[in-house]
Amino acid sequence: QLFMVDNGADDWRIAMTYERIFFIALELIVCAIHPIPGQYLFTWTARLAFTYAASVADADVDIILSIPMFLRLYLIGRVMLLHSKLFTDASSRSIGALNKINFNTRFVMKTLMTICPGTVLLVFSISSWIIAAWTVRVCERYHDKQEVTSNFLGAMWLISITFLSIGYGDMVPHTYCGKGVCLLTGIM
C-alpha cells in the first residue's frame, strides 16, 4: 500500500519491482537474526597464535548470532533520513523537487559531511572502534588463556593499535574470527 501511494499506482504489482522485493526480503532476513533463548553450545576449535596448538572450547551459539546483528545499524541511516531537517522541511523538499534531487540516506550523509565533517568522522571512528573491540572480545572470549584480548579494555587496546599503526605484536588474536576483525580494522 505504501509503495502504491508513493508511486501513484493503482495495482501493487506495478509498484513492486524485483529489486524492491529483494531489498524487503533482505531487510526481513537481517532483522530476523536474534540470539536463541536458552543455552546452546557448540565445540569451537582454534589454533593459538604463537604455539599453533589446538584450543578447544564449548562456546555459545549466541556468538554466531550476535555478531551479524550489527547489520541492523543500517537503520541508523534511515532514522537520520527521516529526522533530517532536509527531509522534513517543506521548503527544502520543494526546492529539491524542482531540481530533481532525490532525498535519500546518501544525500543526507553527504550534507552532514559538508556541514560538520569532523563530528561525522569522529562518531564513525569511535563507533567502529567500539564495535570492532566488542567483536574481538566475543571472538576471543573462549580461546585467550592469558585473558588479554578476552576482556573489553584489552580488545580496545588491540583494535586501537591496529587502527593507528601496524601493531606492537604483544597482543594478538587467536581465532580466525578475531584475526578477521583485526584485518578489517587495519584496512579501514
PDB file of C-alpha atoms in Angstrom:
ATOM      1  CA  GLN A   1       0.000   0.000   0.000  1.00  0.00           C
ATOM      2  CA  LEU A   2       2.825   2.394   0.858  1.00  0.00           C
ATOM      3  CA  PHE A   3       4.567   1.750  -2.432  1.00  0.00           C
ATOM      4  CA  MET A   4       1.272   2.181  -4.312  1.00  0.00           C
ATOM      5  CA  VAL A   5       0.593   5.567  -2.701  1.00  0.00           C
ATOM      6  CA  ASP A   6       4.217   6.657  -3.076  1.00  0.00           C
ATOM      7  CA  ASN A   7       4.325   5.802  -6.782  1.00  0.00           C
ATOM      8  CA  GLY A   8       0.739   6.776  -7.585  1.00  0.00           C
ATOM      9  CA  ALA A   9      -0.045   3.293  -8.889  1.00  0.00           C
ATOM     10  CA  ASP A  10      -3.402   1.539  -8.922  1.00  0.00           C
ATOM     11  CA  ASP A  11      -2.083  -2.004  -8.656  1.00  0.00           C
ATOM     12  CA  TRP A  12       0.562  -3.243  -6.209  1.00  0.00           C
ATOM     13  CA  ARG A  13       2.315  -5.253  -8.939  1.00  0.00           C
ATOM     14  CA  ILE A  14       3.247  -2.016 -10.727  1.00  0.00           C
ATOM     15  CA  ALA A  15       4.869  -0.513  -7.614  1.00  0.00           C
ATOM     16  CA  MET A  16       6.791  -3.659  -6.645  1.00  0.00           C
ATOM     17  CA  THR A  17       9.886  -4.421  -8.711  1.00  0.00           C
ATOM     18  CA  TYR A  18      12.235  -7.370  -8.262  1.00  0.00           C
ATOM     19  CA  GLU A  19      14.778  -5.014  -6.713  1.00  0.00           C
ATOM     20  CA  ARG A  20      12.289  -3.797  -4.079  1.00  0.00           C
ATOM     21  CA  ILE A  21      11.195  -7.360  -3.328  1.00  0.00           C
ATOM     22  CA  PHE A  22      14.863  -8.344  -2.903  1.00  0.00           C
ATOM     23  CA  PHE A  23      15.553  -5.440  -0.516  1.00  0.00           C
ATOM     24  CA  ILE A  24      12.416  -6.167   1.519  1.00  0.00           C
ATOM     25  CA  ALA A  25      13.428  -9.831   1.819  1.00  0.00           C
ATOM     26  CA  LEU A  26      16.988  -8.829   2.760  1.00  0.00           C
ATOM     27  CA  GLU A  27      15.684  -6.449   5.425  1.00  0.00           C
ATOM     28  CA  LEU A  28      13.448  -9.171   6.856  1.00  0.00           C
ATOM     29  CA  ILE A  29      16.385 -11.590   6.993  1.00  0.00           C
ATOM     30  CA  VAL A  30      18.670  -9.043   8.690  1.00  0.00           C
ATOM     31  CA  CYS A  31      16.020  -8.091  11.247  1.00  0.00           C
ATOM     32  CA  ALA A  32      15.147 -11.752  11.903  1.00  0.00           C
ATOM     33  CA  ILE A  33      18.595 -12.603  13.308  1.00  0.00           C
ATOM     34  CA  HIS A  34      18.273 -12.981  17.081  1.00  0.00           C
ATOM     35  CA  PRO A  35      20.040 -14.965  19.773  1.00  0.00           C
ATOM     36  CA  ILE A  36      18.096 -18.088  20.667  1.00  0.00           C
ATOM     37  CA  PRO A  37      16.667 -18.207  24.208  1.00  0.00           C
ATOM     38  CA  GLY A  38      18.386 -20.814  26.315  1.00  0.00           C
ATOM     39  CA  GLN A  39      21.931 -22.084  26.332  1.00  0.00           C
ATOM     40  CA  TYR A  40      23.028 -23.965  23.239  1.00  0.00           C
ATOM     41  CA  LEU A  41      26.696 -24.851  22.920  1.00  0.00           C
ATOM     42  CA  PHE A  42      28.947 -25.879  20.050  1.00  0.00           C
ATOM     43  CA  THR A  43      32.555 -27.045  20.039  1.00  0.00           C
ATOM     44  CA  TRP A  44      34.856 -24.314  18.765  1.00  0.00           C
ATOM     45  CA  THR A  45      38.392 -25.314  17.763  1.00  0.00           C
ATOM     46  CA  ALA A  46      41.065 -22.702  17.105  1.00  0.00           C
ATOM     47  CA  ARG A  47      44.834 -22.730  16.665  1.00  0.00           C
ATOM     48  CA  LEU A  48      46.679 -20.483  19.087  1.00  0.00           C
ATOM     49  CA  ALA A  49      48.729 -17.682  17.567  1.00  0.00           C
ATOM     50  CA  PHE A  50      52.258 -18.463  18.791  1.00  0.00           C
ATOM     51  CA  THR A  51      52.228 -22.168  19.643  1.00  0.00           C
ATOM     52  CA  TYR A  52      49.803 -23.319  16.930  1.00  0.00           C
ATOM     53  CA  ALA A  53      48.383 -25.733  19.479  1.00  0.00           C
ATOM     54  CA  ALA A  54      44.725 -26.591  19.126  1.00  0.00           C
ATOM     55  CA  SER A  55      42.433 -24.878  21.598  1.00  0.00           C
ATOM     56  CA  VAL A  56      39.021 -26.471  22.024  1.00  0.00           C
ATOM     57  CA  ALA A  57      36.204 -24.764  23.917  1.00  0.00           C
ATOM     58  CA  ASP A  58      32.464 -25.086  24.251  1.00  0.00           C
ATOM     59  CA  ALA A  59      31.037 -21.770  23.062  1.00  0.00           C
ATOM     60  CA  ASP A  60      27.521 -20.352  22.979  1.00  0.00           C
ATOM     61  CA  VAL A  61      25.592 -20.230  19.713  1.00  0.00           C
ATOM     62  CA  ASP A  62      24.813 -16.625  20.685  1.00  0.00           C
ATOM     63  CA  ILE A  63      28.281 -15.660  19.381  1.00  0.00           C
ATOM     64  CA  ILE A  64      27.377 -16.694  15.854  1.00  0.00           C
ATOM     65  CA  LEU A  65      24.041 -14.891  16.043  1.00  0.00           C
ATOM     66  CA  SER A  66      25.068 -11.725  17.900  1.00  0.00           C
ATOM     67  CA  ILE A  67      27.824 -10.577  15.532  1.00  0.00           C
ATOM     68  CA  PRO A  68      25.545 -10.393  12.433  1.00  0.00           C
ATOM     69  CA  MET A  69      23.096  -8.338  14.486  1.00  0.00           C
ATOM     70  CA  PHE A  70      25.362  -5.344  13.770  1.00  0.00           C
ATOM     71  CA  LEU A  71      23.964  -5.415  10.236  1.00  0.00           C
ATOM     72  CA  ARG A  72      20.956  -3.653  11.746  1.00  0.00           C
ATOM     73  CA  LEU A  73      22.975  -0.474  12.019  1.00  0.00           C
ATOM     74  CA  TYR A  74      21.672   0.445   8.576  1.00  0.00           C
ATOM     75  CA  LEU A  75      18.532   1.536  10.451  1.00  0.00           C
ATOM     76  CA  ILE A  76      20.502   4.482  11.868  1.00  0.00           C
ATOM     77  CA  GLY A  77      20.789   5.875   8.343  1.00  0.00           C
ATOM     78  CA  ARG A  78      17.050   5.552   7.868  1.00  0.00           C
ATOM     79  CA  VAL A  79      16.375   7.330  11.174  1.00  0.00           C
ATOM     80  CA  MET A  80      18.789  10.100  10.187  1.00  0.00           C
ATOM     81  CA  LEU A  81      16.956  10.474   6.884  1.00  0.00           C
ATOM     82  CA  LEU A  82      13.501  10.607   8.433  1.00  0.00           C
ATOM     83  CA  HIS A  83      14.516  13.077  11.162  1.00  0.00           C
ATOM     84  CA  SER A  84      16.686  15.288   8.960  1.00  0.00           C
ATOM     85  CA  LYS A  85      15.690  18.922   8.503  1.00  0.00           C
ATOM     86  CA  LEU A  86      16.236  18.483   4.776  1.00  0.00           C
ATOM     87  CA  PHE A  87      13.646  15.728   4.673  1.00  0.00           C
ATOM     88  CA  THR A  88      11.054  17.300   6.984  1.00  0.00           C
ATOM     89  CA  ASP A  89      11.314  20.936   5.857  1.00  0.00           C
ATOM     90  CA  ALA A  90       8.743  21.818   3.177  1.00  0.00           C
ATOM     91  CA  SER A  91      10.906  24.470   1.523  1.00  0.00           C
ATOM     92  CA  SER A  92      13.864  22.103   1.189  1.00  0.00           C
ATOM     93  CA  ARG A  93      11.607  19.419  -0.255  1.00  0.00           C
ATOM     94  CA  SER A  94      10.076  21.785  -2.793  1.00  0.00           C
ATOM     95  CA  ILE A  95      13.463  23.149  -3.911  1.00  0.00           C
ATOM     96  CA  GLY A  96      14.743  19.578  -4.123  1.00  0.00           C
ATOM     97  CA  ALA A  97      11.720  18.511  -6.166  1.00  0.00           C
ATOM     98  CA  LEU A  98      12.227  21.395  -8.597  1.00  0.00           C
ATOM     99  CA  ASN A  99      15.874  20.414  -9.064  1.00  0.00           C
ATOM    100  CA  LYS A 100      15.046  16.678  -9.228  1.00  0.00           C
ATOM    101  CA  ILE A 101      17.080  15.850  -6.133  1.00  0.00           C
ATOM    102  CA  ASN A 102      16.295  12.519  -4.534  1.00  0.00           C
ATOM    103  CA  PHE A 103      16.422  12.869  -0.740  1.00  0.00           C
ATOM    104  CA  ASN A 104      17.907   9.576   0.399  1.00  0.00           C
ATOM    105  CA  THR A 105      20.328   8.496   3.102  1.00  0.00           C
ATOM    106  CA  ARG A 106      23.324   9.063   0.849  1.00  0.00           C
ATOM    107  CA  PHE A 107      22.286  12.680   0.217  1.00  0.00           C
ATOM    108  CA  VAL A 108      21.770  13.327   3.944  1.00  0.00           C
ATOM    109  CA  MET A 109      25.196  11.835   4.762  1.00  0.00           C
ATOM    110  CA  LYS A 110      26.875  13.970   2.082  1.00  0.00           C
ATOM    111  CA  THR A 111      25.166  17.043   3.505  1.00  0.00           C
ATOM    112  CA  LEU A 112      26.286  16.182   7.039  1.00  0.00           C
ATOM    113  CA  MET A 113      29.846  15.613   5.806  1.00  0.00           C
ATOM    114  CA  THR A 114      29.748  19.058   4.202  1.00  0.00           C
ATOM    115  CA  ILE A 115      28.295  20.811   7.261  1.00  0.00           C
ATOM    116  CA  CYS A 116      30.231  19.079  10.058  1.00  0.00           C
ATOM    117  CA  PRO A 117      32.892  16.692   8.712  1.00  0.00           C
ATOM    118  CA  GLY A 118      34.850  16.416  11.952  1.00  0.00           C
ATOM    119  CA  THR A 119      31.858  15.359  14.012  1.00  0.00           C
ATOM    120  CA  VAL A 120      30.700  12.781  11.460  1.00  0.00           C
ATOM    121  CA  LEU A 121      34.172  11.245  11.160  1.00  0.00           C
ATOM    122  CA  LEU A 122      34.652  11.249  14.937  1.00  0.00           C
ATOM    123  CA  VAL A 123      31.328   9.497  15.549  1.00  0.00           C
ATOM    124  CA  PHE A 124      32.033   6.981  12.773  1.00  0.00           C
ATOM    125  CA  SER A 125      35.574   6.243  14.017  1.00  0.00           C
ATOM    126  CA  ILE A 126      34.614   5.829  17.669  1.00  0.00           C
ATOM    127  CA  SER A 127      31.605   3.685  16.766  1.00  0.00           C
ATOM    128  CA  SER A 128      33.758   1.477  14.533  1.00  0.00           C
ATOM    129  CA  TRP A 129      36.355   1.193  17.297  1.00  0.00           C
ATOM    130  CA  ILE A 130      33.808   0.128  19.932  1.00  0.00           C
ATOM    131  CA  ILE A 131      32.055  -2.341  17.613  1.00  0.00           C
ATOM    132  CA  ALA A 132      35.339  -3.901  16.473  1.00  0.00           C
ATOM    133  CA  ALA A 133      36.610  -4.181  20.065  1.00  0.00           C
ATOM    134  CA  TRP A 134      33.385  -5.819  21.210  1.00  0.00           C
ATOM    135  CA  THR A 135      33.525  -8.255  18.288  1.00  0.00           C
ATOM    136  CA  VAL A 136      37.149  -9.183  19.059  1.00  0.00           C
ATOM    137  CA  ARG A 137      36.230  -9.700  22.702  1.00  0.00           C
ATOM    138  CA  VAL A 138      33.384 -12.012  21.725  1.00  0.00           C
ATOM    139  CA  CYS A 139      35.566 -13.942  19.280  1.00  0.00           C
ATOM    140  CA  GLU A 140      38.476 -14.343  21.697  1.00  0.00           C
ATOM    141  CA  ARG A 141      36.490 -14.975  24.877  1.00  0.00           C
ATOM    142  CA  TYR A 142      36.900 -18.756  24.871  1.00  0.00           C
ATOM    143  CA  HIS A 143      40.434 -19.110  23.476  1.00  0.00           C
ATOM    144  CA  ASP A 144      42.511 -16.463  25.253  1.00  0.00           C
ATOM    145  CA  LYS A 145      44.303 -18.236  28.110  1.00  0.00           C
ATOM    146  CA  GLN A 146      46.135 -15.077  29.204  1.00  0.00           C
ATOM    147  CA  GLU A 147      42.888 -13.070  29.173  1.00  0.00           C
ATOM    148  CA  VAL A 148      44.485 -10.241  27.239  1.00  0.00           C
ATOM    149  CA  THR A 149      42.031  -9.780  24.386  1.00  0.00           C
ATOM    150  CA  SER A 150      39.093 -11.543  26.014  1.00  0.00           C
ATOM    151  CA  ASN A 151      38.296  -8.528  28.194  1.00  0.00           C
ATOM    152  CA  PHE A 152      36.891  -5.385  26.632  1.00  0.00           C
ATOM    153  CA  LEU A 153      39.707  -2.967  27.536  1.00  0.00           C
ATOM    154  CA  GLY A 154      42.350  -5.325  26.159  1.00  0.00           C
ATOM    155  CA  ALA A 155      40.351  -5.697  22.962  1.00  0.00           C
ATOM    156  CA  MET A 156      40.017  -1.901  22.720  1.00  0.00           C
ATOM    157  CA  TRP A 157      43.790  -1.569  23.085  1.00  0.00           C
ATOM    158  CA  LEU A 158      44.385  -4.192  20.378  1.00  0.00           C
ATOM    159  CA  ILE A 159      41.945  -2.528  17.983  1.00  0.00           C
ATOM    160  CA  SER A 160      43.336   0.964  18.625  1.00  0.00           C
ATOM    161  CA  ILE A 161      46.876  -0.242  17.932  1.00  0.00           C
ATOM    162  CA  THR A 162      45.590  -1.917  14.764  1.00  0.00           C
ATOM    163  CA  PHE A 163      43.754   1.302  13.837  1.00  0.00           C
ATOM    164  CA  LEU A 164      46.649   3.662  14.427  1.00  0.00           C
ATOM    165  CA  SER A 165      49.721   1.649  13.451  1.00  0.00           C
ATOM    166  CA  ILE A 166      50.896  -1.777  12.402  1.00  0.00           C
ATOM    167  CA  GLY A 167      50.675  -3.058  15.977  1.00  0.00           C
ATOM    168  CA  TYR A 168      53.283  -3.959  18.579  1.00  0.00           C
ATOM    169  CA  GLY A 169      52.823  -7.718  18.470  1.00  0.00           C
ATOM    170  CA  ASP A 170      52.408  -8.001  22.239  1.00  0.00           C
ATOM    171  CA  MET A 171      48.701  -8.764  21.872  1.00  0.00           C
ATOM    172  CA  VAL A 172      47.408 -10.930  19.057  1.00  0.00           C
ATOM    173  CA  PRO A 173      44.061 -12.568  18.352  1.00  0.00           C
ATOM    174  CA  HIS A 174      43.982 -16.370  18.470  1.00  0.00           C
ATOM    175  CA  THR A 175      40.902 -17.224  16.406  1.00  0.00           C
ATOM    176  CA  TYR A 176      40.196 -16.650  12.735  1.00  0.00           C
ATOM    177  CA  CYS A 177      37.209 -14.557  13.781  1.00  0.00           C
ATOM    178  CA  GLY A 178      39.422 -12.197  15.816  1.00  0.00           C
ATOM    179  CA  LYS A 179      42.085 -12.136  13.113  1.00  0.00           C
ATOM    180  CA  GLY A 180      39.459 -11.261  10.512  1.00  0.00           C
ATOM    181  CA  VAL A 181      38.121  -8.389  12.616  1.00  0.00           C
ATOM    182  CA  CYS A 182      41.657  -7.032  13.118  1.00  0.00           C
ATOM    183  CA  LEU A 183      42.320  -7.360   9.387  1.00  0.00           C
ATOM    184  CA  LEU A 184      39.161  -5.417   8.532  1.00  0.00           C
ATOM    185  CA  THR A 185      40.056  -2.821  11.160  1.00  0.00           C
ATOM    186  CA  GLY A 186      43.517  -2.406   9.668  1.00  0.00           C
ATOM    187  CA  ILE A 187      42.046  -1.981   6.184  1.00  0.00           C
ATOM    188  CA  MET A 188      39.680   0.733   7.432  1.00  0.00           C
TER     189      MET A 188
END
